[in-house]
Coordinates of N, CA and C in Angstrom, one line a residue:
M9 N 95.5 -115.2 -17.8 CA 94.7 -116.2 -16.6 C 95.7 -115.3 -15.1
V10 N 94.8 -115.2 -13.9 CA 96.0 -114.3 -13.0 C 95.5 -115.3 -11.8
L11 N 97.2 -115.4 -11.9 CA 97.5 -116.7 -10.4 C 97.6 -115.4 -8.8
A12 N 96.4 -115.4 -8.3 CA 96.2 -114.7 -7.2 C 95.1 -115.6 -6.2
A13 N 95.3 -116.9 -5.9 CA 95.3 -117.6 -5.1 C 95.9 -117.3 -3.7
G14 N 97.5 -117.6 -4.2 CA 98.9 -117.9 -2.4 C 98.2 -117.3 -1.7
L15 N 98.8 -117.5 -1.0 CA 98.7 -117.1 0.6 C 99.2 -116.1 0.8
G16 N 100.6 -116.0 0.5 CA 101.0 -114.8 0.7 C 102.2 -114.2 1.8
T17 N 102.2 -116.1 1.8 CA 103.1 -115.9 3.5 C 104.2 -115.5 3.6
R18 N 105.1 -114.5 2.6 CA 106.6 -114.8 2.6 C 106.3 -112.3 3.2
M19 N 104.8 -112.1 2.5 CA 104.5 -111.0 3.0 C 103.5 -110.5 3.8
R20 N 103.7 -111.4 5.1 CA 103.5 -110.8 6.5 C 104.2 -110.3 6.8
P21 N 104.2 -109.2 8.0 CA 102.6 -108.9 8.5 C 101.3 -108.7 7.4
L22 N 101.9 -108.0 5.7 CA 101.0 -106.9 4.7 C 99.9 -107.8 4.9
T23 N 99.9 -108.7 5.0 CA 98.9 -110.6 3.7 C 97.7 -110.6 5.2
N24 N 98.0 -110.1 6.4 CA 97.5 -110.5 8.2 C 95.9 -110.2 7.4
D25 N 95.8 -109.8 6.6 CA 93.9 -108.7 6.7 C 93.7 -108.7 4.8
R26 N 94.5 -109.6 4.4 CA 94.0 -109.5 3.1 C 95.0 -110.8 2.5
P27 N 94.5 -110.3 1.2 CA 95.6 -110.9 0.4 C 96.2 -110.6 -0.4
K28 N 97.3 -111.4 -0.8 CA 98.9 -110.4 -1.6 C 98.3 -109.7 -2.7
A29 N 97.7 -109.5 -2.7 CA 97.6 -109.1 -4.6 C 96.8 -108.4 -4.2
L30 N 96.6 -107.4 -2.8 CA 95.5 -106.4 -2.5 C 96.6 -106.4 -1.6
V31 N 98.0 -105.6 -1.6 CA 98.7 -105.4 -1.5 C 98.6 -104.0 -1.9
E32 N 99.2 -103.1 -1.5 CA 99.4 -101.9 -3.1 C 101.2 -101.4 -3.0
V33 N 101.3 -100.9 -3.9 CA 102.8 -100.7 -3.8 C 102.6 -99.1 -5.2
G34 N 102.9 -98.0 -4.9 CA 102.8 -97.1 -6.0 C 101.3 -96.3 -5.5
G35 N 100.3 -97.0 -4.7 CA 98.9 -96.5 -4.8 C 98.3 -97.1 -5.5
R36 N 98.3 -98.3 -5.8 CA 97.5 -99.6 -6.3 C 97.9 -100.7 -6.3
S37 N 96.7 -101.6 -5.9 CA 97.1 -103.1 -5.5 C 97.7 -103.6 -6.9
L38 N 98.7 -104.9 -6.6 CA 99.0 -105.6 -7.3 C 98.5 -106.5 -7.5
I39 N 97.5 -106.7 -8.0 CA 96.8 -107.3 -8.9 C 96.0 -106.2 -9.5
D40 N 95.6 -104.8 -9.7 CA 95.5 -103.9 -10.2 C 96.8 -103.4 -11.3
H41 N 98.1 -103.6 -10.7 CA 99.0 -103.2 -11.4 C 99.0 -104.1 -12.8
V42 N 99.0 -105.7 -12.6 CA 98.5 -106.7 -13.7 C 97.7 -106.7 -14.6
L43 N 96.6 -107.0 -14.1 CA 95.7 -106.1 -14.9 C 95.1 -104.9 -15.6
D44 N 95.8 -103.7 -15.5 CA 96.3 -102.2 -16.0 C 97.1 -102.7 -17.3
R45 N 98.5 -103.3 -16.7 CA 99.1 -104.0 -18.1 C 98.5 -104.9 -19.1
L46 N 97.5 -106.4 -18.6 CA 96.7 -106.3 -19.5 C 95.5 -105.7 -20.9
A47 N 95.5 -105.2 -19.6 CA 93.4 -104.3 -20.4 C 94.9 -103.4 -21.8
E48 N 95.9 -103.0 -21.5 CA 96.6 -102.1 -22.1 C 97.1 -102.8 -23.0
A49 N 97.6 -104.7 -23.2 CA 98.0 -105.4 -23.7 C 96.9 -105.8 -25.5
G50 N 95.3 -105.8 -24.8 CA 93.9 -105.9 -25.4 C 93.9 -107.0 -24.7
V51 N 93.7 -107.1 -23.6 CA 93.0 -108.5 -22.8 C 91.4 -107.7 -22.5
E52 N 90.0 -108.6 -22.7 CA 89.2 -107.8 -22.4 C 88.5 -109.0 -21.7
K53 N 89.2 -109.6 -21.4 CA 88.6 -110.8 -20.3 C 89.6 -111.0 -19.7
A54 N 89.6 -111.5 -18.0 CA 90.5 -111.9 -17.0 C 89.7 -113.1 -16.1
V55 N 90.6 -114.3 -16.4 CA 90.1 -115.8 -14.7 C 90.6 -115.1 -13.7
V56 N 90.6 -115.0 -12.6 CA 91.5 -114.6 -11.5 C 91.4 -115.5 -10.7
N57 N 92.2 -116.6 -10.2 CA 91.9 -117.3 -9.5 C 91.5 -116.6 -7.6
V58 N 90.9 -116.9 -6.9 CA 91.1 -117.0 -4.9 C 91.1 -117.7 -4.4
H59 N 92.0 -117.6 -3.3 CA 91.3 -118.6 -2.6 C 91.3 -117.8 -1.0
W60 N 92.7 -117.1 -0.2 CA 92.6 -116.5 1.1 C 92.4 -115.2 1.0
F61 N 91.3 -115.0 1.5 CA 91.3 -114.5 2.0 C 89.7 -113.6 0.6
A62 N 88.9 -114.2 -0.1 CA 89.0 -115.0 -1.1 C 87.6 -113.5 -0.9
D63 N 86.3 -113.8 -0.1 CA 85.9 -112.3 -0.3 C 85.8 -111.1 -0.3
R64 N 87.3 -110.9 0.2 CA 87.2 -109.3 -0.1 C 88.0 -109.2 -1.3
L65 N 88.6 -110.0 -2.2 CA 89.7 -109.8 -3.4 C 88.4 -110.0 -4.5
E66 N 87.3 -110.5 -4.2 CA 86.7 -110.9 -4.9 C 85.6 -109.4 -5.0
S67 N 85.3 -109.1 -3.9 CA 84.2 -107.3 -3.6 C 85.4 -106.5 -4.6
H68 N 86.4 -106.6 -4.7 CA 87.8 -105.5 -4.9 C 87.6 -105.8 -6.7
L69 N 87.8 -106.9 -6.8 CA 88.0 -107.3 -8.1 C 86.3 -106.9 -8.8
A70 N 85.2 -106.9 -8.5 CA 83.8 -106.6 -9.0 C 83.6 -105.0 -9.2
G71 N 84.5 -104.3 -9.0 CA 84.4 -102.7 -9.5 C 85.1 -103.2 -10.5
R72 N 86.2 -103.8 -11.6 CA 86.9 -103.5 -13.0 C 86.1 -103.7 -14.0
T73 N 86.0 -102.9 -15.2 CA 85.3 -103.1 -16.1 C 86.3 -103.8 -17.6
R74 N 87.9 -102.9 -17.1 CA 88.1 -103.8 -18.4 C 90.1 -103.6 -17.7
P75 N 90.3 -105.4 -17.7 CA 89.1 -106.3 -18.1 C 88.0 -106.8 -17.5
A76 N 86.8 -107.1 -17.8 CA 86.3 -107.5 -17.2 C 87.1 -109.0 -16.6
V77 N 86.0 -109.7 -15.6 CA 87.3 -110.1 -14.5 C 85.9 -111.8 -14.4
V78 N 86.5 -112.9 -14.1 CA 85.6 -113.8 -14.6 C 86.2 -114.4 -13.3
I79 N 85.9 -114.8 -12.2 CA 86.3 -116.2 -10.8 C 86.8 -117.6 -11.0
S80 N 87.9 -117.4 -10.3 CA 88.4 -119.1 -11.0 C 88.6 -119.9 -9.0
D81 N 87.1 -119.7 -8.8 CA 87.5 -120.4 -6.7 C 88.0 -121.6 -6.2
E82 N 88.9 -121.3 -6.0 CA 90.0 -122.6 -5.3 C 90.0 -122.4 -3.5
R83 N 88.6 -121.7 -3.1 CA 88.7 -121.8 -1.7 C 89.0 -123.3 -1.0
A84 N 88.1 -124.1 -1.4 CA 87.9 -126.0 -1.3 C 90.2 -126.1 -1.3
E85 N 90.4 -125.7 -1.9 CA 92.0 -126.3 -2.4 C 93.0 -125.2 -3.5
L86 N 93.8 -125.1 -2.4 CA 95.1 -124.0 -3.4 C 96.5 -125.6 -4.2
L87 N 95.6 -124.5 -5.6 CA 95.9 -125.8 -6.6 C 97.7 -125.5 -7.4
E88 N 97.8 -124.3 -6.5 CA 99.5 -124.1 -7.4 C 98.9 -123.5 -9.1
T89 N 100.5 -123.7 -9.2 CA 100.0 -123.0 -10.8 C 99.4 -123.1 -12.0
G90 N 99.8 -125.1 -11.9 CA 99.4 -125.6 -13.2 C 98.4 -126.3 -12.8
G91 N 97.7 -126.8 -11.2 CA 96.4 -126.9 -11.3 C 95.6 -125.5 -11.1
G92 N 96.5 -124.6 -11.0 CA 95.4 -123.4 -11.4 C 95.1 -123.5 -12.7
L93 N 95.8 -123.7 -13.5 CA 95.7 -123.2 -14.9 C 94.4 -125.0 -15.3
K94 N 94.8 -126.0 -14.9 CA 94.0 -127.0 -15.0 C 92.4 -126.7 -14.6
K95 N 92.2 -126.2 -13.3 CA 90.4 -126.0 -13.2 C 89.9 -125.1 -14.1
A96 N 90.9 -124.0 -14.3 CA 90.4 -122.5 -14.9 C 90.3 -123.0 -16.1
R97 N 90.6 -124.1 -16.8 CA 89.8 -124.1 -18.1 C 88.7 -123.8 -18.8
P98 N 87.8 -124.7 -17.8 CA 86.8 -124.4 -18.7 C 86.4 -122.6 -19.4
L99 N 86.8 -121.7 -18.4 CA 86.8 -120.6 -18.2 C 87.6 -120.2 -19.4
L100 N 88.9 -120.0 -20.0 CA 89.6 -119.9 -20.4 C 89.3 -119.9 -22.1
G101 N 88.6 -120.8 -23.0 CA 88.3 -120.8 -23.8 C 89.4 -120.9 -24.9
D102 N 89.2 -120.9 -25.9 CA 90.3 -121.7 -26.8 C 91.0 -121.4 -27.5
D103 N 91.5 -120.0 -27.4 CA 92.6 -118.8 -27.7 C 93.7 -118.9 -26.7
P104 N 95.0 -118.5 -27.6 CA 96.3 -118.5 -26.5 C 95.7 -117.6 -24.9
V105 N 96.1 -118.2 -24.3 CA 96.3 -116.9 -23.1 C 97.4 -116.4 -22.5
F106 N 97.3 -115.3 -21.9 CA 98.1 -114.4 -20.7 C 98.1 -115.9 -19.6
V107 N 99.0 -115.9 -19.2 CA 99.3 -116.9 -17.5 C 99.9 -115.5 -16.4
A108 N 99.1 -114.9 -15.4 CA 100.3 -113.9 -15.2 C 99.9 -113.9 -13.3
N109 N 101.5 -113.5 -12.5 CA 101.6 -113.5 -11.4 C 101.1 -112.4 -11.1
I110 N 100.6 -112.0 -9.6 CA 100.5 -110.8 -9.6 C 101.5 -110.1 -8.3
D111 N 102.8 -111.0 -8.7 CA 103.6 -110.3 -7.7 C 104.9 -109.3 -8.1
S112 N 104.2 -109.2 -10.0 CA 105.3 -108.7 -10.7 C 105.1 -107.2 -11.0
V113 N 105.9 -106.1 -11.3 CA 106.2 -104.9 -11.1 C 106.8 -104.5 -12.8
W114 N 106.0 -103.9 -12.8 CA 107.7 -103.2 -14.2 C 107.7 -102.1 -14.6
I115 N 108.7 -101.5 -14.3 CA 108.5 -100.1 -15.4 C 109.0 -100.3 -17.0
D116 N 108.1 -100.3 -18.1 CA 107.8 -100.5 -19.2 C 109.3 -99.9 -20.6
R117 N 110.2 -99.5 -20.9 CA 110.6 -98.9 -21.9 C 110.8 -99.0 -23.5
G118 N 109.3 -100.1 -24.0 CA 109.5 -100.9 -24.7 C 108.5 -101.7 -24.5
D119 N 107.2 -102.5 -25.0 CA 106.7 -102.4 -24.8 C 106.7 -104.4 -24.9
A120 N 106.6 -105.2 -23.6 CA 107.0 -106.2 -23.7 C 105.5 -107.2 -23.8
L121 N 104.6 -106.8 -23.7 CA 103.8 -107.5 -23.6 C 103.4 -108.2 -24.8
G122 N 103.9 -107.4 -25.9 CA 103.5 -106.9 -27.3 C 104.1 -107.5 -27.7
D123 N 105.7 -107.5 -27.3 CA 107.0 -108.0 -28.0 C 106.4 -109.4 -27.4
L124 N 105.7 -109.9 -26.4 CA 105.6 -111.3 -26.7 C 104.1 -111.9 -27.1
I125 N 103.8 -111.6 -27.5 CA 102.6 -111.5 -28.3 C 102.9 -112.1 -29.8
R126 N 104.0 -110.6 -30.3 CA 104.6 -110.8 -31.4 C 105.5 -112.4 -31.1
L127 N 106.3 -112.5 -30.0 CA 107.3 -113.3 -30.5 C 106.3 -115.2 -30.7
W128 N 104.7 -115.6 -29.9 CA 104.5 -116.5 -29.7 C 104.0 -116.7 -30.8
D129 N 104.6 -118.7 -31.2 CA 103.9 -119.0 -32.5 C 103.5 -120.1 -31.6
P130 N 102.2 -121.1 -31.6 CA 102.2 -122.2 -31.3 C 102.3 -123.5 -31.8
E131 N 102.6 -122.8 -33.1 CA 103.0 -124.2 -34.3 C 104.1 -124.7 -33.7
R132 N 105.7 -123.7 -32.8 CA 106.8 -124.1 -32.6 C 106.6 -124.2 -30.8
M133 N 105.6 -123.8 -30.0 CA 105.7 -123.2 -28.8 C 105.0 -124.2 -28.9
D134 N 105.5 -124.5 -27.3 CA 104.2 -125.3 -25.9 C 103.7 -123.8 -25.1
A135 N 105.1 -122.4 -24.6 CA 105.0 -121.0 -24.0 C 105.7 -120.0 -24.1
A136 N 105.8 -119.2 -23.8 CA 106.7 -118.2 -24.4 C 106.5 -116.8 -22.7
L137 N 107.7 -117.2 -22.6 CA 107.6 -116.6 -21.2 C 108.8 -115.2 -21.7
L138 N 108.1 -114.1 -20.2 CA 108.2 -112.6 -20.4 C 109.7 -112.5 -19.1
L139 N 111.5 -112.8 -19.3 CA 112.1 -112.4 -18.5 C 112.6 -111.3 -18.6
A140 N 113.4 -111.3 -17.9 CA 114.1 -109.9 -17.3 C 115.8 -109.9 -17.1
R141 N 116.4 -110.0 -17.3 CA 117.9 -109.1 -16.7 C 117.9 -109.6 -15.7
R142 N 118.8 -110.3 -14.6 CA 119.3 -110.5 -13.2 C 119.8 -109.3 -12.9
E143 N 120.3 -108.2 -13.4 CA 121.1 -107.1 -12.8 C 119.7 -106.3 -13.1
G144 N 120.2 -105.9 -11.3 CA 118.8 -104.8 -11.5 C 117.7 -104.4 -11.0
S145 N 117.4 -106.1 -11.4 CA 115.9 -106.5 -10.9 C 116.1 -106.2 -9.1
I146 N 114.5 -105.9 -8.7 CA 114.6 -105.6 -7.4 C 113.5 -106.8 -6.9
G147 N 114.3 -107.5 -5.8 CA 113.0 -108.5 -5.0 C 113.5 -109.9 -6.0
F148 N 114.5 -110.5 -6.6 CA 115.0 -111.1 -7.2 C 116.1 -111.8 -6.3
E149 N 116.2 -112.9 -5.5 CA 117.3 -113.6 -5.0 C 117.6 -115.4 -5.6
G150 N 118.7 -114.6 -6.4 CA 119.5 -116.6 -6.6 C 120.0 -115.8 -8.1
G151 N 120.4 -117.8 -8.6 CA 121.4 -117.3 -10.0 C 120.4 -117.2 -11.3
G152 N 119.2 -117.1 -11.6 CA 119.0 -117.1 -12.6 C 118.4 -118.2 -12.8
D153 N 117.3 -117.9 -13.6 CA 116.3 -119.4 -14.3 C 116.7 -120.2 -15.5
F154 N 117.1 -119.2 -16.7 CA 117.4 -119.1 -17.7 C 118.7 -118.7 -19.2
F155 N 118.5 -119.5 -19.8 CA 119.8 -118.5 -20.5 C 118.8 -118.0 -22.3
L156 N 119.1 -117.9 -23.1 CA 118.3 -117.7 -23.9 C 119.0 -117.6 -25.1
G157 N 118.3 -118.9 -26.6 CA 119.1 -118.4 -27.3 C 118.9 -117.6 -28.4
D158 N 119.7 -117.9 -29.9 CA 118.8 -116.6 -30.5 C 118.0 -116.4 -31.2
D159 N 117.4 -117.8 -31.3 CA 116.2 -117.7 -31.5 C 115.5 -117.7 -30.9
G160 N 115.5 -117.3 -29.3 CA 114.6 -117.1 -28.2 C 113.9 -118.6 -27.5
Q161 N 114.9 -119.4 -27.7 CA 114.4 -120.8 -27.3 C 115.3 -120.6 -25.9
L162 N 115.0 -121.6 -25.7 CA 114.8 -121.2 -23.2 C 115.7 -122.6 -23.3
T163 N 116.7 -122.2 -22.4 CA 117.2 -123.9 -21.5 C 117.1 -123.6 -20.1
F164 N 117.1 -124.3 -19.3 CA 117.4 -123.8 -17.7 C 118.7 -123.7 -17.3
R165 N 118.7 -123.1 -16.5 CA 120.2 -122.9 -15.9 C 120.4 -124.3 -15.1
G166 N 120.7 -124.9 -15.4 CA 120.6 -126.9 -14.4 C 121.3 -126.9 -13.6
E167 N 122.5 -126.9 -13.6 CA 124.3 -127.0 -13.0 C 125.0 -125.9 -12.9
A168 N 124.7 -125.2 -14.3 CA 125.0 -123.9 -13.9 C 125.0 -123.2 -13.3
A169 N 126.1 -122.4 -12.3 CA 126.2 -121.3 -11.3 C 125.2 -120.4 -10.9
S170 N 124.6 -119.9 -13.0 CA 123.6 -118.5 -12.9 C 123.4 -118.6 -14.4
A171 N 122.8 -118.2 -14.9 CA 122.1 -117.8 -15.9 C 121.6 -116.4 -16.3
P172 N 121.5 -115.6 -16.9 CA 121.4 -113.8 -17.2 C 119.9 -113.8 -16.9
Y173 N 119.2 -114.7 -17.1 CA 117.8 -114.1 -17.2 C 116.6 -114.7 -16.1
A174 N 116.2 -114.4 -15.7 CA 114.6 -114.6 -14.7 C 113.6 -114.9 -15.5
Y175 N 112.6 -115.6 -15.3 CA 111.5 -115.8 -15.9 C 110.9 -114.5 -14.6
M176 N 109.7 -113.5 -15.2 CA 109.4 -112.0 -14.4 C 107.4 -112.4 -14.0
G177 N 107.6 -113.6 -14.6 CA 105.8 -114.0 -13.9 C 104.8 -114.4 -15.4
V178 N 105.1 -113.6 -16.5 CA 104.1 -113.7 -17.1 C 105.1 -114.3 -18.2
H179 N 103.4 -115.2 -18.7 CA 103.8 -115.9 -20.3 C 102.5 -115.9 -20.8
I180 N 103.1 -116.5 -22.2 CA 101.4 -117.3 -23.0 C 101.4 -118.4 -23.1
T181 N 100.7 -119.3 -23.1 CA 100.7 -120.6 -23.5 C 99.4 -120.5 -24.0
R182 N 99.0 -122.4 -24.6 CA 97.7 -122.9 -24.7 C 96.9 -122.9 -23.3
P183 N 95.9 -122.5 -23.6 CA 94.9 -122.9 -23.1 C 94.6 -124.1 -21.7
D184 N 95.0 -125.1 -22.8 CA 95.0 -126.8 -21.9 C 95.9 -127.3 -21.9
Y185 N 97.4 -126.2 -21.4 CA 98.7 -126.8 -21.7 C 98.9 -127.7 -20.6
A186 N 97.4 -127.5 -19.4 CA 98.2 -127.8 -17.8 C 97.0 -129.1 -17.9
D187 N 96.6 -129.4 -19.1 CA 95.3 -130.1 -19.5 C 96.0 -131.9 -18.6
G188 N 97.0 -132.5 -18.8 CA 97.4 -133.4 -18.5 C 97.9 -133.5 -17.0
G189 N 97.5 -132.9 -16.7 CA 98.5 -133.1 -15.0 C 98.1 -133.7 -14.7
P190 N 97.9 -134.3 -13.3 CA 97.6 -134.9 -12.4 C 96.1 -134.2 -11.7
D191 N 95.5 -134.7 -11.0 CA 94.5 -134.1 -9.8 C 95.0 -133.4 -9.2
G192 N 94.5 -132.0 -8.5 CA 95.0 -131.6 -7.1 C 95.6 -130.9 -7.5
P193 N 96.8 -130.0 -6.9 CA 98.1 -129.7 -6.8 C 99.1 -129.4 -7.6
F194 N 99.4 -128.6 -8.5 CA 100.4 -128.9 -8.9 C 101.4 -128.0 -9.3
S195 N 102.6 -127.9 -9.9 CA 103.2 -126.6 -10.9 C 103.6 -127.0 -12.0
L196 N 103.2 -125.3 -12.6 CA 103.8 -125.8 -14.5 C 105.6 -125.7 -14.5
S197 N 106.3 -125.7 -13.4 CA 107.4 -126.1 -14.0 C 108.0 -127.1 -14.0
P198 N 107.2 -128.5 -14.1 CA 108.1 -130.2 -14.7 C 107.5 -129.4 -16.4
L199 N 106.3 -129.3 -16.4 CA 105.6 -129.0 -18.1 C 106.6 -128.3 -18.7
W200 N 107.8 -126.8 -18.6 CA 108.7 -126.6 -18.8 C 109.6 -126.6 -19.0
R201 N 109.3 -127.9 -17.7 CA 110.9 -128.5 -18.0 C 110.8 -130.0 -19.6
Q202 N 110.2 -130.0 -19.8 CA 109.5 -131.2 -20.7 C 109.1 -130.3 -21.9
S203 N 108.9 -129.2 -21.9 CA 109.1 -128.4 -23.3 C 110.1 -127.9 -23.5
A204 N 110.8 -127.4 -23.1 CA 112.6 -127.1 -22.5 C 113.4 -128.4 -23.7
A205 N 113.1 -128.7 -23.1 CA 113.5 -130.7 -23.6 C 113.3 -130.9 -25.0
E206 N 112.0 -130.8 -25.1 CA 111.4 -130.8 -26.8 C 111.8 -129.4 -27.4
G207 N 112.4 -128.5 -26.6 CA 112.6 -127.3 -27.9 C 111.3 -126.9 -28.3
R208 N 110.4 -126.5 -27.1 CA 109.6 -126.1 -27.3 C 109.0 -124.2 -26.6
L209 N 109.8 -124.6 -25.5 CA 110.1 -123.1 -24.5 C 110.8 -121.6 -25.2
F210 N 110.2 -120.7 -25.6 CA 110.7 -119.5 -25.6 C 110.7 -118.7 -24.5
G211 N 111.6 -117.4 -25.6 CA 110.8 -115.9 -24.7 C 111.6 -114.5 -25.0
C212 N 111.0 -113.9 -24.4 CA 111.9 -112.8 -24.2 C 111.9 -112.1 -23.8
V213 N 113.1 -110.6 -23.9 CA 113.2 -110.1 -22.4 C 112.8 -108.4 -22.2
L214 N 112.4 -108.3 -21.4 CA 111.6 -107.0 -20.9 C 113.1 -105.4 -20.9
D215 N 112.3 -105.2 -21.9 CA 113.4 -103.7 -21.7 C 113.1 -102.3 -21.0
G216 N 113.2 -102.8 -20.0 CA 112.9 -101.5 -18.6 C 113.3 -102.1 -17.3
D217 N 112.7 -102.3 -15.7 CA 113.1 -102.5 -14.7 C 112.5 -103.6 -14.4
W218 N 112.1 -104.1 -13.3 CA 111.9 -105.8 -12.8 C 111.6 -104.9 -12.1
M219 N 110.5 -105.6 -10.5 CA 110.0 -105.8 -9.8 C 109.7 -106.4 -9.0
H220 N 110.3 -107.9 -8.5 CA 109.5 -109.1 -8.0 C 108.9 -108.7 -6.7
V221 N 108.0 -108.6 -6.3 CA 107.2 -107.5 -5.3 C 106.9 -109.1 -4.0
G222 N 108.1 -109.5 -3.3 CA 107.7 -110.8 -3.2 C 107.7 -110.3 -1.4
D223 N 108.3 -109.4 -0.5 CA 108.0 -109.6 1.2 C 108.5 -108.0 0.9
P224 N 108.2 -107.5 2.2 CA 107.6 -106.2 2.7 C 108.7 -105.7 2.6
Q225 N 110.3 -105.3 2.2 CA 111.6 -105.0 1.7 C 111.1 -104.9 0.3
A226 N 110.8 -105.4 0.1 CA 111.0 -105.5 -1.8 C 109.3 -104.6 -2.0
R227 N 108.2 -104.9 -1.5 CA 107.2 -103.7 -1.6 C 108.0 -102.1 -1.8
D228 N 108.7 -102.1 -0.8 CA 109.1 -101.2 0.1 C 110.3 -100.5 -1.3
E229 N 111.1 -101.1 -1.4 CA 112.4 -101.0 -3.0 C 111.8 -100.7 -4.0
A230 N 110.3 -101.5 -4.4 CA 109.7 -101.2 -5.8 C 108.8 -99.6 -5.5
E231 N 108.3 -99.2 -4.3 CA 107.8 -98.3 -4.1 C 109.0 -97.4 -4.6
A232 N 109.8 -97.1 -3.8 CA 110.4 -95.9 -4.2 C 111.1 -96.1 -5.7
R233 N 111.5 -97.2 -5.6 CA 112.0 -97.3 -7.1 C 110.4 -96.5 -8.5
L234 N 109.1 -96.7 -8.5 CA 108.1 -95.7 -9.1 C 108.1 -94.5 -8.4
K235 N 108.3 -94.4 -7.5 CA 108.4 -92.6 -7.3 C 109.6 -92.2 -7.8
D236 N 111.1 -92.4 -8.0 CA 112.1 -92.6 -8.5 C 111.7 -92.1 -10.2
E237 N 110.7 -92.7 -10.7 CA 111.4 -92.7 -12.6 C 109.5 -91.9 -13.0
K238 N 108.9 -91.4 -12.0 CA 107.4 -90.1 -11.7 C 108.6 -89.0 -12.1

């Protein structure tokens, strides 16, 4: 599932005439960066939620065949991460799912999504998150999100001044993970905190460079970084 319904407020003025998912970095839209990564990892079907400039995003996605795209329509109400996953549940099937934001672009020196697939163990985990080291990341401001145990178990930063790892916008979970959430909009974060408290939140770290493309400055920095890599 690709979470593409957001308003892109911080990305204005680039989102005055388009959804954030269609803002381009390095000649490709943000959503194509993500869908291409998922296709490379073997994903054959992607559910994409839409809200802001939904018609334009649907028109863009109609041209994609790999992965095949199914739309989860949130035109009536923006449902946030948890509500979006819950609404899309009937479209997702019963197998584990990637859940991906559209504002993450990365240079991969390893096999990040493959590592996440290999880490995933539904017997021990509710969710497995892809993390990035804060140092060297573009567009991420803050003290970090998680500490990572030797076994891959995650602990939230809590009251600590900082933590070494940030969630970089992709995770694997069960398609029914958000089913117990309230009706309407809600975030996945409280569910993750509950899972972490139960020892069921895990993660692995990207071997590469992460770019959180959340505003126009970060977009420009990410574009320059991608150009340097070529």
